[in-house]
Amino acid sequence: MIRHARVLPVLVLAPLLLTACGSEKAGDPGPSASAAGPAAAPGTGELASRAQAMGVAPELVYVIEAPGFSLAQQSVGVLGDDGFSATWVEGGTNALLRLAVDRGTLTADTCAEQPVGDMSGEHTTCERDGSAWYRTGAGRQEYALPEEGHVVRVSAETDAVPRDVLRAAALAAHRPDAAETDALLPSVAPAPATPVERGDLPRFGDGAPDNHVGEGG
């Protein structure tokens, strides 16, 4: 007996061939996988939560590097409305480097009008130094770096820190990574525990024991 081969319709056969051989889309992740954009910067989420808990705008948090200087943890805090400030101390001489980041701008027209180290009423001199301004006044010196919408300032007493040390610290100012965030900003305090409701207290009154004396004392 002759068996007749069963021929599948073309419309049914085509999808089966594509499945058996594989398609370009099935094996290729496509452009969306490689165009997903760069990964989030290290510590971005933690930086934001810690800064906001302090009342500081996350984009205004910076850190500096200066050999021989270490962060004074208790100095980390808010500057103005939502700015950031911190101080580094030199172990041998106790000289201080103060970092201050706040909203605003600094130009050739306004540089001399803004006091150094918040010392109002003092004469301020300004000298352009590359992308930064070197400013002096009231016994202090400062390097100010205008950024988009804010200014990064690193200042010190004029006689306590050499200018080149101050300049290097200011030019090294940068947004902190995950490890620097952990060392720079205090951790977010945990939420207060929910009070436990006791079941042995009366629903009314202050819950004091009943010291009523019955008849006969």
PDB file of C-alpha atoms in Angstrom:
ATOM      1  CA  MET A   1       0.000   0.000   0.000  1.00  0.00           C
ATOM      2  CA  ILE A   2       1.391   3.337  -0.985  1.00  0.00           C
ATOM      3  CA  ARG A   3       1.422   5.908   1.830  1.00  0.00           C
ATOM      4  CA  HIS A   4       0.911   9.478   0.730  1.00  0.00           C
ATOM      5  CA  ALA A   5       3.090  12.096   2.474  1.00  0.00           C
ATOM      6  CA  ARG A   6       1.152  14.777   4.216  1.00  0.00           C
ATOM      7  CA  VAL A   7       2.162  18.203   2.957  1.00  0.00           C
ATOM      8  CA  LEU A   8       1.793  21.052   5.433  1.00  0.00           C
ATOM      9  CA  PRO A   9       0.406  24.304   4.133  1.00  0.00           C
ATOM     10  CA  VAL A  10       2.973  27.021   3.486  1.00  0.00           C
ATOM     11  CA  LEU A  11       1.412  29.329   6.068  1.00  0.00           C
ATOM     12  CA  VAL A  12       1.933  26.698   8.770  1.00  0.00           C
ATOM     13  CA  LEU A  13       5.379  25.551   7.612  1.00  0.00           C
ATOM     14  CA  ALA A  14       7.070  28.984   7.561  1.00  0.00           C
ATOM     15  CA  PRO A  15       6.779  29.722  11.313  1.00  0.00           C
ATOM     16  CA  LEU A  16       8.055  26.227  12.114  1.00  0.00           C
ATOM     17  CA  LEU A  17      11.145  26.749   9.991  1.00  0.00           C
ATOM     18  CA  LEU A  18      11.863  30.057  11.682  1.00  0.00           C
ATOM     19  CA  THR A  19      11.549  28.455  15.103  1.00  0.00           C
ATOM     20  CA  ALA A  20      13.790  25.515  14.215  1.00  0.00           C
ATOM     21  CA  CYS A  21      16.520  27.598  12.597  1.00  0.00           C
ATOM     22  CA  GLY A  22      16.306  30.517  15.015  1.00  0.00           C
ATOM     23  CA  SER A  23      15.822  34.135  14.097  1.00  0.00           C
ATOM     24  CA  GLU A  24      18.074  37.140  14.389  1.00  0.00           C
ATOM     25  CA  LYS A  25      15.788  38.718  16.978  1.00  0.00           C
ATOM     26  CA  ALA A  26      15.622  35.623  19.127  1.00  0.00           C
ATOM     27  CA  GLY A  27      19.395  35.327  19.544  1.00  0.00           C
ATOM     28  CA  ASP A  28      20.288  39.017  19.386  1.00  0.00           C
ATOM     29  CA  PRO A  29      19.549  41.203  22.433  1.00  0.00           C
ATOM     30  CA  GLY A  30      19.029  44.064  20.020  1.00  0.00           C
ATOM     31  CA  PRO A  31      20.050  47.686  20.349  1.00  0.00           C
ATOM     32  CA  SER A  32      17.925  48.266  23.455  1.00  0.00           C
ATOM     33  CA  ALA A  33      20.254  46.173  25.626  1.00  0.00           C
ATOM     34  CA  SER A  34      23.342  48.156  24.688  1.00  0.00           C
ATOM     35  CA  ALA A  35      21.580  51.530  24.606  1.00  0.00           C
ATOM     36  CA  ALA A  36      20.139  51.327  28.100  1.00  0.00           C
ATOM     37  CA  GLY A  37      22.494  54.111  29.185  1.00  0.00           C
ATOM     38  CA  PRO A  38      25.374  54.130  31.699  1.00  0.00           C
ATOM     39  CA  ALA A  39      24.894  52.621  35.131  1.00  0.00           C
ATOM     40  CA  ALA A  40      24.069  54.929  37.980  1.00  0.00           C
ATOM     41  CA  ALA A  41      27.102  56.528  39.608  1.00  0.00           C
ATOM     42  CA  PRO A  42      28.364  54.658  42.686  1.00  0.00           C
ATOM     43  CA  GLY A  43      26.725  55.869  45.875  1.00  0.00           C
ATOM     44  CA  THR A  44      24.158  58.045  44.140  1.00  0.00           C
ATOM     45  CA  GLY A  45      21.169  56.643  46.007  1.00  0.00           C
ATOM     46  CA  GLU A  46      22.889  56.579  49.377  1.00  0.00           C
ATOM     47  CA  LEU A  47      24.268  60.077  48.846  1.00  0.00           C
ATOM     48  CA  ALA A  48      20.811  61.418  48.080  1.00  0.00           C
ATOM     49  CA  SER A  49      19.144  59.837  51.100  1.00  0.00           C
ATOM     50  CA  ARG A  50      21.861  60.892  53.544  1.00  0.00           C
ATOM     51  CA  ALA A  51      22.090  64.446  52.210  1.00  0.00           C
ATOM     52  CA  GLN A  52      18.332  64.971  52.191  1.00  0.00           C
ATOM     53  CA  ALA A  53      18.098  63.689  55.766  1.00  0.00           C
ATOM     54  CA  MET A  54      20.475  66.510  56.750  1.00  0.00           C
ATOM     55  CA  GLY A  55      18.589  69.116  54.728  1.00  0.00           C
ATOM     56  CA  VAL A  56      21.375  69.373  52.128  1.00  0.00           C
ATOM     57  CA  ALA A  57      20.769  69.292  48.375  1.00  0.00           C
ATOM     58  CA  PRO A  58      22.567  66.151  47.085  1.00  0.00           C
ATOM     59  CA  GLU A  59      24.063  68.022  44.108  1.00  0.00           C
ATOM     60  CA  LEU A  60      25.843  70.392  46.519  1.00  0.00           C
ATOM     61  CA  VAL A  61      27.745  67.664  48.376  1.00  0.00           C
ATOM     62  CA  TYR A  62      31.460  67.628  47.545  1.00  0.00           C
ATOM     63  CA  VAL A  63      34.606  66.216  49.106  1.00  0.00           C
ATOM     64  CA  ILE A  64      38.224  67.376  48.932  1.00  0.00           C
ATOM     65  CA  GLU A  65      41.601  65.653  49.110  1.00  0.00           C
ATOM     66  CA  ALA A  66      44.573  67.165  50.924  1.00  0.00           C
ATOM     67  CA  PRO A  67      47.578  65.156  52.161  1.00  0.00           C
ATOM     68  CA  GLY A  68      47.910  65.341  55.934  1.00  0.00           C
ATOM     69  CA  PHE A  69      44.366  66.631  56.444  1.00  0.00           C
ATOM     70  CA  SER A  70      41.511  64.540  57.811  1.00  0.00           C
ATOM     71  CA  LEU A  71      37.798  65.243  58.006  1.00  0.00           C
ATOM     72  CA  ALA A  72      36.417  66.706  61.226  1.00  0.00           C
ATOM     73  CA  GLN A  73      33.193  64.694  61.280  1.00  0.00           C
ATOM     74  CA  GLN A  74      31.400  67.063  63.641  1.00  0.00           C
ATOM     75  CA  SER A  75      31.902  69.923  61.163  1.00  0.00           C
ATOM     76  CA  VAL A  76      29.733  68.367  58.439  1.00  0.00           C
ATOM     77  CA  GLY A  77      26.495  70.288  58.094  1.00  0.00           C
ATOM     78  CA  VAL A  78      24.106  72.523  56.222  1.00  0.00           C
ATOM     79  CA  LEU A  79      25.190  75.861  54.774  1.00  0.00           C
ATOM     80  CA  GLY A  80      22.454  78.426  54.206  1.00  0.00           C
ATOM     81  CA  ASP A  81      19.206  76.957  52.927  1.00  0.00           C
ATOM     82  CA  ASP A  82      20.456  73.667  51.471  1.00  0.00           C
ATOM     83  CA  GLY A  83      24.191  74.119  50.910  1.00  0.00           C
ATOM     84  CA  PHE A  84      26.984  71.968  52.305  1.00  0.00           C
ATOM     85  CA  SER A  85      30.023  72.637  54.468  1.00  0.00           C
ATOM     86  CA  ALA A  86      32.750  70.557  56.102  1.00  0.00           C
ATOM     87  CA  THR A  87      36.203  71.115  57.569  1.00  0.00           C
ATOM     88  CA  TRP A  88      39.441  69.140  57.292  1.00  0.00           C
ATOM     89  CA  VAL A  89      42.158  69.387  59.979  1.00  0.00           C
ATOM     90  CA  GLU A  90      45.916  69.014  59.581  1.00  0.00           C
ATOM     91  CA  GLY A  91      47.121  66.656  62.299  1.00  0.00           C
ATOM     92  CA  GLY A  92      50.447  68.327  63.065  1.00  0.00           C
ATOM     93  CA  THR A  93      49.551  72.030  62.998  1.00  0.00           C
ATOM     94  CA  ASN A  94      45.750  71.904  63.466  1.00  0.00           C
ATOM     95  CA  ALA A  95      45.421  74.088  60.369  1.00  0.00           C
ATOM     96  CA  LEU A  96      41.918  74.031  58.907  1.00  0.00           C
ATOM     97  CA  LEU A  97      40.625  73.697  55.361  1.00  0.00           C
ATOM     98  CA  ARG A  98      36.969  74.634  55.075  1.00  0.00           C
ATOM     99  CA  LEU A  99      34.851  73.431  52.173  1.00  0.00           C
ATOM    100  CA  ALA A 100      31.695  75.419  51.448  1.00  0.00           C
ATOM    101  CA  VAL A 101      29.300  74.749  48.566  1.00  0.00           C
ATOM    102  CA  ASP A 102      26.258  76.953  48.070  1.00  0.00           C
ATOM    103  CA  ARG A 103      23.980  78.135  45.310  1.00  0.00           C
ATOM    104  CA  GLY A 104      24.938  81.237  43.371  1.00  0.00           C
ATOM    105  CA  THR A 105      27.568  82.397  40.937  1.00  0.00           C
ATOM    106  CA  LEU A 106      30.874  84.259  40.870  1.00  0.00           C
ATOM    107  CA  THR A 107      32.024  86.536  38.066  1.00  0.00           C
ATOM    108  CA  ALA A 108      34.609  89.256  37.542  1.00  0.00           C
ATOM    109  CA  ASP A 109      31.923  91.822  38.369  1.00  0.00           C
ATOM    110  CA  THR A 110      30.758  90.182  41.610  1.00  0.00           C
ATOM    111  CA  CYS A 111      33.959  88.594  42.926  1.00  0.00           C
ATOM    112  CA  ALA A 112      35.142  91.564  44.984  1.00  0.00           C
ATOM    113  CA  GLU A 113      31.637  92.169  46.333  1.00  0.00           C
ATOM    114  CA  GLN A 114      31.453  88.779  48.037  1.00  0.00           C
ATOM    115  CA  PRO A 115      33.445  88.541  51.272  1.00  0.00           C
ATOM    116  CA  VAL A 116      35.906  85.756  51.960  1.00  0.00           C
ATOM    117  CA  GLY A 117      34.846  83.393  54.712  1.00  0.00           C
ATOM    118  CA  ASP A 118      31.568  85.215  55.331  1.00  0.00           C
ATOM    119  CA  MET A 119      33.440  88.180  56.841  1.00  0.00           C
ATOM    120  CA  SER A 120      31.203  91.039  55.720  1.00  0.00           C
ATOM    121  CA  GLY A 121      32.601  94.558  55.592  1.00  0.00           C
ATOM    122  CA  GLU A 122      36.147  93.435  54.778  1.00  0.00           C
ATOM    123  CA  HIS A 123      38.036  94.307  51.605  1.00  0.00           C
ATOM    124  CA  THR A 124      38.281  91.408  49.162  1.00  0.00           C
ATOM    125  CA  THR A 125      40.883  90.967  46.445  1.00  0.00           C
ATOM    126  CA  CYS A 126      40.297  88.674  43.468  1.00  0.00           C
ATOM    127  CA  GLU A 127      42.805  87.048  41.175  1.00  0.00           C
ATOM    128  CA  ARG A 128      41.922  84.774  38.297  1.00  0.00           C
ATOM    129  CA  ASP A 129      43.770  81.445  38.470  1.00  0.00           C
ATOM    130  CA  GLY A 130      42.782  79.180  35.598  1.00  0.00           C
ATOM    131  CA  SER A 131      39.159  78.153  36.035  1.00  0.00           C
ATOM    132  CA  ALA A 132      39.122  79.340  39.657  1.00  0.00           C
ATOM    133  CA  TRP A 133      39.311  82.588  41.579  1.00  0.00           C
ATOM    134  CA  TYR A 134      41.944  83.136  44.267  1.00  0.00           C
ATOM    135  CA  ARG A 135      40.453  85.501  46.841  1.00  0.00           C
ATOM    136  CA  THR A 136      41.863  87.081  49.995  1.00  0.00           C
ATOM    137  CA  GLY A 137      40.393  89.191  52.761  1.00  0.00           C
ATOM    138  CA  ALA A 138      40.086  89.468  56.547  1.00  0.00           C
ATOM    139  CA  GLY A 139      43.182  87.335  57.110  1.00  0.00           C
ATOM    140  CA  ARG A 140      41.769  84.468  55.043  1.00  0.00           C
ATOM    141  CA  GLN A 141      42.378  83.091  51.588  1.00  0.00           C
ATOM    142  CA  GLU A 142      40.020  81.158  49.369  1.00  0.00           C
ATOM    143  CA  TYR A 143      39.851  79.333  46.073  1.00  0.00           C
ATOM    144  CA  ALA A 144      36.398  79.561  44.503  1.00  0.00           C
ATOM    145  CA  LEU A 145      35.301  77.421  41.572  1.00  0.00           C
ATOM    146  CA  PRO A 146      32.061  78.506  39.875  1.00  0.00           C
ATOM    147  CA  GLU A 147      29.979  75.537  38.752  1.00  0.00           C
ATOM    148  CA  GLU A 148      26.562  75.379  37.113  1.00  0.00           C
ATOM    149  CA  GLY A 149      24.233  77.042  39.597  1.00  0.00           C
ATOM    150  CA  HIS A 150      26.605  76.853  42.569  1.00  0.00           C
ATOM    151  CA  VAL A 151      30.099  77.759  43.762  1.00  0.00           C
ATOM    152  CA  VAL A 152      32.626  75.449  45.427  1.00  0.00           C
ATOM    153  CA  ARG A 153      34.884  77.270  47.897  1.00  0.00           C
ATOM    154  CA  VAL A 154      37.871  76.029  49.875  1.00  0.00           C
ATOM    155  CA  SER A 155      39.282  78.501  52.382  1.00  0.00           C
ATOM    156  CA  ALA A 156      41.884  78.723  55.134  1.00  0.00           C
ATOM    157  CA  GLU A 157      43.718  81.277  57.252  1.00  0.00           C
ATOM    158  CA  THR A 158      46.337  83.007  55.134  1.00  0.00           C
ATOM    159  CA  ASP A 159      49.217  82.256  57.510  1.00  0.00           C
ATOM    160  CA  ALA A 160      48.158  78.686  58.309  1.00  0.00           C
ATOM    161  CA  VAL A 161      47.996  76.983  54.903  1.00  0.00           C
ATOM    162  CA  PRO A 162      50.300  77.596  51.908  1.00  0.00           C
ATOM    163  CA  ARG A 163      48.539  78.813  48.797  1.00  0.00           C
ATOM    164  CA  ASP A 164      49.636  75.828  46.718  1.00  0.00           C
ATOM    165  CA  VAL A 165      48.141  73.436  49.278  1.00  0.00           C
ATOM    166  CA  LEU A 166      44.889  75.389  49.252  1.00  0.00           C
ATOM    167  CA  ARG A 167      44.822  75.434  45.459  1.00  0.00           C
ATOM    168  CA  ALA A 168      45.454  71.702  45.152  1.00  0.00           C
ATOM    169  CA  ALA A 169      42.685  70.927  47.640  1.00  0.00           C
ATOM    170  CA  ALA A 170      40.215  73.154  45.811  1.00  0.00           C
ATOM    171  CA  LEU A 171      41.000  71.748  42.374  1.00  0.00           C
ATOM    172  CA  ALA A 172      40.632  68.228  43.783  1.00  0.00           C
ATOM    173  CA  ALA A 173      37.079  68.921  44.991  1.00  0.00           C
ATOM    174  CA  HIS A 174      34.666  66.370  43.529  1.00  0.00           C
ATOM    175  CA  ARG A 175      31.388  64.576  44.085  1.00  0.00           C
ATOM    176  CA  PRO A 176      31.932  61.703  46.545  1.00  0.00           C
ATOM    177  CA  ASP A 177      31.782  58.072  45.510  1.00  0.00           C
ATOM    178  CA  ALA A 178      30.156  55.368  47.632  1.00  0.00           C
ATOM    179  CA  ALA A 179      33.067  54.943  50.046  1.00  0.00           C
ATOM    180  CA  GLU A 180      33.571  58.700  50.407  1.00  0.00           C
ATOM    181  CA  THR A 181      29.847  59.202  50.993  1.00  0.00           C
ATOM    182  CA  ASP A 182      29.923  56.656  53.798  1.00  0.00           C
ATOM    183  CA  ALA A 183      32.851  58.444  55.459  1.00  0.00           C
ATOM    184  CA  LEU A 184      31.537  61.956  54.830  1.00  0.00           C
ATOM    185  CA  LEU A 185      27.824  61.935  55.634  1.00  0.00           C
ATOM    186  CA  PRO A 186      26.127  60.512  58.726  1.00  0.00           C
ATOM    187  CA  SER A 187      23.900  57.525  58.124  1.00  0.00           C
ATOM    188  CA  VAL A 188      20.161  58.003  58.032  1.00  0.00           C
ATOM    189  CA  ALA A 189      18.641  57.453  61.483  1.00  0.00           C
ATOM    190  CA  PRO A 190      16.248  54.479  61.598  1.00  0.00           C
ATOM    191  CA  ALA A 191      12.547  55.185  61.958  1.00  0.00           C
ATOM    192  CA  PRO A 192      11.353  55.254  65.580  1.00  0.00           C
ATOM    193  CA  ALA A 193       9.949  51.975  66.785  1.00  0.00           C
ATOM    194  CA  THR A 194       6.176  51.649  66.949  1.00  0.00           C
ATOM    195  CA  PRO A 195       5.054  51.633  70.586  1.00  0.00           C
ATOM    196  CA  VAL A 196       3.724  48.314  71.769  1.00  0.00           C
ATOM    197  CA  GLU A 197       0.106  48.379  72.853  1.00  0.00           C
ATOM    198  CA  ARG A 198      -0.335  46.546  76.132  1.00  0.00           C
ATOM    199  CA  GLY A 199      -3.398  44.398  76.551  1.00  0.00           C
ATOM    200  CA  ASP A 200      -3.480  44.356  80.341  1.00  0.00           C
ATOM    201  CA  LEU A 201      -4.393  48.021  80.836  1.00  0.00           C
ATOM    202  CA  PRO A 202      -7.975  49.215  81.222  1.00  0.00           C
ATOM    203  CA  ARG A 203      -9.507  51.080  78.327  1.00  0.00           C
ATOM    204  CA  PHE A 204     -10.379  54.048  80.545  1.00  0.00           C
ATOM    205  CA  GLY A 205      -8.475  55.919  83.256  1.00  0.00           C
ATOM    206  CA  ASP A 206      -4.746  56.122  83.833  1.00  0.00           C
ATOM    207  CA  GLY A 207      -4.257  52.449  84.505  1.00  0.00           C
ATOM    208  CA  ALA A 208      -3.245  52.933  88.153  1.00  0.00           C
ATOM    209  CA  PRO A 209      -3.808  49.945  90.455  1.00  0.00           C
ATOM    210  CA  ASP A 210      -7.018  49.827  92.480  1.00  0.00           C
ATOM    211  CA  ASN A 211      -6.052  50.444  96.108  1.00  0.00           C
ATOM    212  CA  HIS A 212      -9.587  50.664  97.332  1.00  0.00           C
ATOM    213  CA  VAL A 213      -9.927  49.286 100.851  1.00  0.00           C
ATOM    214  CA  GLY A 214     -13.058  47.251 101.432  1.00  0.00           C
ATOM    215  CA  GLU A 215     -15.189  47.046 104.558  1.00  0.00           C
ATOM    216  CA  GLY A 216     -13.280  46.080 107.657  1.00  0.00           C
ATOM    217  CA  GLY A 217     -10.017  47.600 106.389  1.00  0.00           C
TER     218      GLY A 217
END
